[in-house]
mmCIF file of C-alpha atoms in Angstrom:
data_model
loop_
_atom_site.group_PDB
_atom_site.id
_atom_site.type_symbol
_atom_site.label_atom_id
_atom_site.label_comp_id
_atom_site.label_asym_id
_atom_site.label_seq_id
_atom_site.Cartn_x
_atom_site.Cartn_y
_atom_site.Cartn_z
ATOM 1 C CA MET A 1 -1.614 60.458 -5.409
ATOM 2 C CA LYS A 2 -1.195 56.849 -4.222
ATOM 3 C CA ARG A 3 -2.193 54.925 -6.386
ATOM 4 C CA PRO A 4 -5.281 52.052 -5.585
ATOM 5 C CA ARG A 5 -4.059 47.847 -5.015
ATOM 6 C CA ASP A 6 -5.326 46.139 -7.325
ATOM 7 C CA PRO A 7 -7.421 43.305 -5.611
ATOM 8 C CA GLU A 8 -6.229 40.582 -7.746
ATOM 9 C CA ALA A 9 -2.974 41.501 -7.588
ATOM 10 C CA ASP A 10 -2.383 40.874 -3.020
ATOM 11 C CA GLY A 11 -4.745 37.906 -3.779
ATOM 12 C CA ARG A 12 -8.060 38.798 -2.489
ATOM 13 C CA GLY A 13 -9.124 38.385 -6.001
ATOM 14 C CA SER A 14 -9.042 35.784 -8.534
ATOM 15 C CA ARG A 15 -5.405 36.248 -8.803
ATOM 16 C CA LEU A 16 -2.847 35.298 -6.828
ATOM 17 C CA ARG A 17 0.544 34.870 -6.389
ATOM 18 C CA THR A 18 2.760 32.415 -5.469
ATOM 19 C CA VAL A 19 3.443 33.366 -1.913
ATOM 20 C CA ASP A 20 -0.788 33.409 -1.769
ATOM 21 C CA LEU A 21 -0.597 29.716 -2.945
ATOM 22 C CA ALA A 22 2.707 29.289 0.183
ATOM 23 C CA ARG A 23 0.464 30.815 2.775
ATOM 24 C CA LEU A 24 -2.781 29.270 1.787
ATOM 25 C CA ALA A 25 -0.759 25.157 2.812
ATOM 26 C CA GLY A 26 1.598 26.506 5.225
ATOM 27 C CA LEU A 27 4.565 25.701 2.670
ATOM 28 C CA SER A 28 7.584 27.514 0.857
ATOM 29 C CA THR A 29 7.105 30.213 -2.180
ATOM 30 C CA GLN A 30 9.937 27.129 -3.777
ATOM 31 C CA GLN A 31 7.849 24.136 -3.079
ATOM 32 C CA ILE A 32 4.977 25.593 -5.023
ATOM 33 C CA ARG A 33 6.897 26.033 -7.863
ATOM 34 C CA ASN A 34 8.297 22.551 -8.294
ATOM 35 C CA TYR A 35 4.348 21.500 -7.792
ATOM 36 C CA GLU A 36 3.958 23.630 -10.556
ATOM 37 C CA GLU A 37 7.134 22.164 -12.107
ATOM 38 C CA ALA A 38 6.029 18.254 -11.592
ATOM 39 C CA GLY A 39 1.818 18.978 -12.239
ATOM 40 C CA VAL A 40 1.092 18.423 -9.751
ATOM 41 C CA LEU A 41 -0.014 22.352 -9.977
ATOM 42 C CA PRO A 42 -1.437 23.592 -13.492
ATOM 43 C CA SER A 43 0.478 25.516 -15.636
ATOM 44 C CA ALA A 44 0.355 28.864 -14.273
ATOM 45 C CA GLY A 45 0.026 32.302 -15.638
ATOM 46 C CA ARG A 46 2.890 35.019 -16.429
ATOM 47 C CA THR A 47 2.556 38.182 -16.055
ATOM 48 C CA GLU A 48 5.205 41.053 -18.811
ATOM 49 C CA SER A 49 8.015 40.412 -16.260
ATOM 50 C CA GLY A 50 8.193 37.163 -15.772
ATOM 51 C CA TYR A 51 6.195 36.449 -12.845
ATOM 52 C CA ARG A 52 4.076 33.143 -12.466
ATOM 53 C CA THR A 53 -0.027 34.054 -11.171
ATOM 54 C CA PHE A 54 -2.629 31.475 -10.140
ATOM 55 C CA GLY A 55 -6.199 30.986 -10.122
ATOM 56 C CA ASP A 56 -8.597 29.500 -8.482
ATOM 57 C CA VAL A 57 -7.738 26.396 -10.470
ATOM 58 C CA HIS A 58 -4.489 26.589 -8.673
ATOM 59 C CA ARG A 59 -5.918 26.783 -5.139
ATOM 60 C CA ARG A 60 -8.027 23.793 -5.671
ATOM 61 C CA ALA A 61 -5.167 21.188 -7.071
ATOM 62 C CA LEU A 62 -2.788 22.307 -4.842
ATOM 63 C CA LEU A 63 -5.836 21.646 -2.037
ATOM 64 C CA THR A 64 -6.169 18.468 -3.713
ATOM 65 C CA TYR A 65 -3.214 16.960 -3.669
ATOM 66 C CA ARG A 66 -2.711 17.842 0.287
ATOM 67 C CA THR A 67 -5.143 15.965 0.450
ATOM 68 C CA LEU A 68 -4.384 13.274 -2.301
ATOM 69 C CA LEU A 69 -1.545 13.168 0.297
ATOM 70 C CA ALA A 70 -2.749 11.721 3.138
ATOM 71 C CA GLY A 71 -4.648 9.245 1.388
ATOM 72 C CA TYR A 72 -1.356 7.586 -1.647
ATOM 73 C CA GLY A 73 1.646 9.577 -0.698
ATOM 74 C CA PRO A 74 4.239 11.547 -2.332
ATOM 75 C CA VAL A 75 4.525 9.539 -5.037
ATOM 76 C CA ARG A 76 1.229 8.037 -6.284
ATOM 77 C CA ALA A 77 -0.366 11.759 -5.204
ATOM 78 C CA THR A 78 1.593 13.248 -7.323
ATOM 79 C CA ARG A 79 1.731 10.596 -10.196
ATOM 80 C CA ILE A 80 -2.162 11.072 -10.495
ATOM 81 C CA MET A 81 -2.513 14.908 -10.053
ATOM 82 C CA ARG A 82 0.732 15.203 -13.329
ATOM 83 C CA THR A 83 -2.149 13.052 -15.094
ATOM 84 C CA VAL A 84 -5.730 14.313 -14.202
ATOM 85 C CA HIS A 85 -2.936 17.733 -16.064
ATOM 86 C CA ASP A 86 -1.421 15.966 -18.877
ATOM 87 C CA GLY A 87 -5.397 15.122 -19.502
ATOM 88 C CA ASP A 88 -5.939 11.800 -18.641
ATOM 89 C CA VAL A 89 -8.572 11.574 -16.775
ATOM 90 C CA PRO A 90 -9.175 7.988 -17.297
ATOM 91 C CA GLY A 91 -4.779 7.382 -16.568
ATOM 92 C CA ALA A 92 -5.554 9.345 -13.413
ATOM 93 C CA LEU A 93 -8.479 7.179 -12.294
ATOM 94 C CA ALA A 94 -7.037 4.117 -13.019
ATOM 95 C CA LEU A 95 -4.035 5.030 -10.453
ATOM 96 C CA VAL A 96 -6.102 5.355 -7.428
ATOM 97 C CA ASP A 97 -8.399 2.255 -8.176
ATOM 98 C CA ALA A 98 -5.030 0.344 -7.934
ATOM 99 C CA ALA A 99 -3.994 1.960 -5.158
ATOM 100 C CA HIS A 100 -7.379 0.709 -3.430
ATOM 101 C CA ALA A 101 -6.566 -2.698 -5.209
ATOM 102 C CA ALA A 102 -3.862 -2.588 -3.312
ATOM 103 C CA LEU A 103 -4.871 -1.678 0.203
ATOM 104 C CA HIS A 104 -7.255 -4.757 -0.652
ATOM 105 C CA GLU A 105 -4.860 -7.154 -1.117
ATOM 106 C CA GLU A 106 -3.124 -6.300 1.707
ATOM 107 C CA ARG A 107 -6.519 -6.695 3.953
ATOM 108 C CA ALA A 108 -5.963 -9.845 2.641
ATOM 109 C CA SER A 109 -3.001 -11.610 3.500
ATOM 110 C CA LEU A 110 -3.956 -9.750 7.255
ATOM 111 C CA ARG A 111 -7.398 -11.709 7.312
ATOM 112 C CA ALA A 112 -5.017 -15.337 5.990
ATOM 113 C CA THR A 113 -2.795 -14.474 8.715
ATOM 114 C CA GLY A 114 -5.307 -14.783 11.605
ATOM 115 C CA GLU A 115 -6.874 -17.343 9.698
ATOM 116 C CA ALA A 116 -3.514 -18.635 9.623
ATOM 117 C CA LEU A 117 -3.549 -18.337 13.967
ATOM 118 C CA ASP A 118 -6.636 -19.719 14.161
ATOM 119 C CA THR A 119 -5.453 -22.516 12.908
ATOM 120 C CA LEU A 120 -2.009 -23.165 14.797
ATOM 121 C CA ALA A 121 -4.572 -22.230 18.207
ATOM 122 C CA GLU A 122 -6.787 -24.863 16.864
ATOM 123 C CA ASP A 123 -3.563 -27.459 16.747
ATOM 124 C CA THR A 124 -3.358 -30.421 19.590
ATOM 125 C CA PRO A 125 -0.486 -31.707 19.772
ATOM 126 C CA ASP A 126 -0.252 -35.003 18.024
ATOM 127 C CA PRO A 127 2.413 -38.116 19.706
ATOM 128 C CA ARG A 128 4.059 -38.427 16.165
ATOM 129 C CA GLU A 129 5.239 -35.499 15.666
ATOM 130 C CA ARG A 130 8.948 -35.381 16.449
ATOM 131 C CA SER A 131 12.694 -34.010 14.951
ATOM 132 C CA GLY A 132 13.796 -35.480 11.445
ATOM 133 C CA LEU A 133 10.625 -36.403 10.086
ATOM 134 C CA ARG A 134 10.028 -37.489 7.061
ATOM 135 C CA ILE A 135 7.996 -36.024 4.526
ATOM 136 C CA GLY A 136 6.283 -39.530 4.432
ATOM 137 C CA GLU A 137 5.156 -38.462 7.862
ATOM 138 C CA VAL A 138 4.540 -35.134 7.650
ATOM 139 C CA ALA A 139 2.614 -35.957 5.035
ATOM 140 C CA ALA A 140 -0.098 -38.067 6.611
ATOM 141 C CA LEU A 141 -0.128 -35.882 9.267
ATOM 142 C CA ILE A 142 -1.313 -33.647 8.299
ATOM 143 C CA GLY A 143 -3.710 -34.902 4.996
ATOM 144 C CA VAL A 144 -1.969 -34.342 1.902
ATOM 145 C CA ARG A 145 0.065 -36.073 -0.852
ATOM 146 C CA PRO A 146 4.077 -36.180 -0.421
ATOM 147 C CA SER A 147 4.101 -34.461 -3.230
ATOM 148 C CA ALA A 148 2.272 -31.286 -2.570
ATOM 149 C CA LEU A 149 4.329 -30.871 0.076
ATOM 150 C CA ARG A 150 7.124 -30.725 -2.786
ATOM 151 C CA VAL A 151 4.984 -28.644 -4.475
ATOM 152 C CA TRP A 152 5.244 -26.328 -1.363
ATOM 153 C CA GLU A 153 9.578 -26.444 -1.068
ATOM 154 C CA ALA A 154 9.493 -25.812 -5.039
ATOM 155 C CA ALA A 155 7.719 -22.277 -4.432
ATOM 156 C CA SER A 156 10.004 -21.714 -1.329
ATOM 157 C CA LEU A 157 7.229 -22.002 1.173
ATOM 158 C CA LEU A 158 8.056 -24.731 2.812
ATOM 159 C CA THR A 159 12.463 -25.237 3.038
ATOM 160 C CA PRO A 160 13.391 -28.506 4.677
ATOM 161 C CA PRO A 161 17.304 -28.211 5.958
ATOM 162 C CA ARG A 162 18.403 -32.653 4.361
ATOM 163 C CA GLU A 163 20.237 -34.652 6.217
ATOM 164 C CA HIS A 164 23.766 -35.701 5.118
ATOM 165 C CA PRO A 165 24.524 -38.081 3.910
ATOM 166 C CA THR A 166 21.124 -39.279 2.016
ATOM 167 C CA GLY A 167 20.058 -36.017 1.102
ATOM 168 C CA TYR A 168 16.724 -36.494 2.797
ATOM 169 C CA ARG A 169 13.929 -34.291 3.592
ATOM 170 C CA LEU A 170 14.113 -33.933 7.563
ATOM 171 C CA TYR A 171 11.333 -32.319 8.761
ATOM 172 C CA GLY A 172 11.445 -30.564 12.167
ATOM 173 C CA PRO A 173 8.237 -28.146 14.294
ATOM 174 C CA ALA A 174 8.967 -24.937 12.753
ATOM 175 C CA GLU A 175 8.756 -26.605 8.551
ATOM 176 C CA LEU A 176 5.617 -28.440 9.735
ATOM 177 C CA ARG A 177 3.506 -25.555 11.560
ATOM 178 C CA ASP A 178 4.419 -24.214 8.742
ATOM 179 C CA ALA A 179 3.025 -26.740 6.509
ATOM 180 C CA ARG A 180 -0.184 -26.658 8.927
ATOM 181 C CA VAL A 181 -0.578 -22.950 8.547
ATOM 182 C CA ILE A 182 0.054 -24.160 3.958
ATOM 183 C CA HIS A 183 -2.177 -26.713 3.590
ATOM 184 C CA SER A 184 -5.245 -24.429 5.788
ATOM 185 C CA LEU A 185 -4.557 -21.830 4.034
ATOM 186 C CA ARG A 186 -4.652 -23.723 0.366
ATOM 187 C CA ARG A 187 -8.805 -25.076 1.552
ATOM 188 C CA SER A 188 -9.992 -22.102 2.287
ATOM 189 C CA HIS A 189 -8.685 -21.137 -1.840
ATOM 190 C CA TYR A 190 -5.830 -18.658 -1.142
ATOM 191 C CA LEU A 191 -3.091 -18.804 -3.504
ATOM 192 C CA LEU A 192 0.847 -19.632 -3.080
ATOM 193 C CA ASP A 193 1.784 -15.881 -3.058
ATOM 194 C CA GLN A 194 -0.389 -15.359 -0.705
ATOM 195 C CA ILE A 195 0.165 -17.910 2.262
ATOM 196 C CA ARG A 196 4.430 -16.475 1.269
ATOM 197 C CA PRO A 197 3.815 -13.485 3.447
ATOM 198 C CA VAL A 198 1.735 -15.026 5.794
ATOM 199 C CA LEU A 199 4.949 -17.678 6.759
ATOM 200 C CA GLU A 200 7.133 -14.502 6.255
ATOM 201 C CA ASP A 201 5.506 -12.552 9.403
ATOM 202 C CA LEU A 202 4.531 -15.051 11.473
ATOM 203 C CA ARG A 203 8.893 -16.376 11.312
ATOM 204 C CA ARG A 204 9.901 -12.729 11.140
ATOM 205 C CA GLU A 205 7.584 -11.865 15.024
ATOM 206 C CA GLY A 206 8.753 -15.928 16.041
ATOM 207 C CA GLY A 207 5.411 -16.815 17.689
ATOM 208 C CA THR A 208 1.635 -16.487 18.047
ATOM 209 C CA LYS A 209 1.741 -14.042 20.735
ATOM 210 C CA SER A 210 3.193 -10.968 18.523
ATOM 211 C CA LEU A 211 2.519 -11.738 15.205
ATOM 212 C CA ARG A 212 -1.437 -10.757 16.806
ATOM 213 C CA ARG A 213 -0.183 -8.436 18.399
ATOM 214 C CA ALA A 214 1.078 -6.901 14.822
ATOM 215 C CA LEU A 215 -1.531 -8.068 13.443
ATOM 216 C CA THR A 216 -3.843 -5.287 15.674
ATOM 217 C CA ALA A 217 -1.762 -2.676 15.297
ATOM 218 C CA ARG A 218 -2.011 -3.557 10.877
ATOM 219 C CA ALA A 219 -5.273 -3.609 11.541
ATOM 220 C CA GLU A 220 -5.433 -0.355 12.991
ATOM 221 C CA SER A 221 -3.431 0.976 10.466
ATOM 222 C CA LEU A 222 -5.525 0.109 7.253
ATOM 223 C CA THR A 223 -8.322 1.193 8.466
ATOM 224 C CA THR A 224 -6.259 4.517 9.284
ATOM 225 C CA ARG A 225 -5.072 4.492 5.244
ATOM 226 C CA SER A 226 -9.069 3.452 3.827
ATOM 227 C CA GLN A 227 -10.329 6.200 4.945
ATOM 228 C CA ALA A 228 -7.689 8.648 4.347
ATOM 229 C CA MET A 229 -7.877 6.619 0.664
ATOM 230 C CA LEU A 230 -11.694 7.659 0.775
ATOM 231 C CA ALA A 231 -10.542 11.118 1.291
ATOM 232 C CA ALA A 232 -8.796 11.201 -0.838
ATOM 233 C CA ALA A 233 -10.921 10.292 -3.717
ATOM 234 C CA GLY A 234 -13.397 12.508 -2.431
ATOM 235 C CA ALA A 235 -11.258 14.974 -2.769
ATOM 236 C CA LEU A 236 -10.199 14.202 -6.397
ATOM 237 C CA SER A 237 -13.768 13.827 -7.856
ATOM 238 C CA THR A 238 -14.111 16.977 -6.086
ATOM 239 C CA TYR A 239 -11.609 18.594 -8.440
ATOM 240 C CA LEU A 240 -12.452 17.020 -11.218
ATOM 241 C CA ALA A 241 -16.340 17.800 -11.196
ATOM 242 C CA GLY A 242 -14.667 21.713 -10.586
ATOM 243 C CA GLY A 243 -13.268 21.753 -14.128
ATOM 244 C CA LEU A 244 -9.695 22.359 -15.219
ATOM 245 C CA GLY A 245 -9.489 25.181 -16.892
ATOM 246 C CA PRO A 246 -9.198 27.656 -17.733
ATOM 247 C CA ALA A 247 -6.033 28.428 -15.531
ATOM 248 C CA GLN A 248 -6.059 32.222 -15.113
ATOM 249 C CA ALA A 249 -9.499 34.302 -14.817
#
């Protein structure tokens, strides 16, 4: 007489096999084993013959991790899940907070760059502007003290070439533009470290039109990431609310 099948043994009940989890997420069985070893999944149980057995908590962990991947990327998502399964929920939440804080900083940098471009668009050429301006002339043109320009240079925001053999600083159109951008953003209380990526973007793109196109693309990317991170945080909250053990039914 044929023995009846155990519903738990084929994944239809509370017990899941490695292959059941793999099929759930469209992964290989090896990837499931890798996830368990990395702490992405709680530790699996074992049958008498040594096969891994999983439960509903593993299914929920896997689905949560897949959502975290989309929001936080593989490195941070793995760290978050491993920290949770190590029993350090506050530590995992701190990782989530750090990710959102980093996204906020990116938005602030984007906003600063936009403000800098607005400043450049509003500027009208000054008849005194020319290549080879001395530090005192540049300070007078943009309305700061020469000491401010020296501070910005010490922070590597400005790199005016030197006149040979006198060693005097000489400011051309690019340096004058950068000085205006720095001055504008400093008046809006941006820190020097926040201004640096703005100047790097402007120099890399080679012009305001190219930079505006790049900013638009970055803004759209940040919105997409923000939405994915919001969904990921919600998935993690649901996972934590569901309880993390016991692993086996």
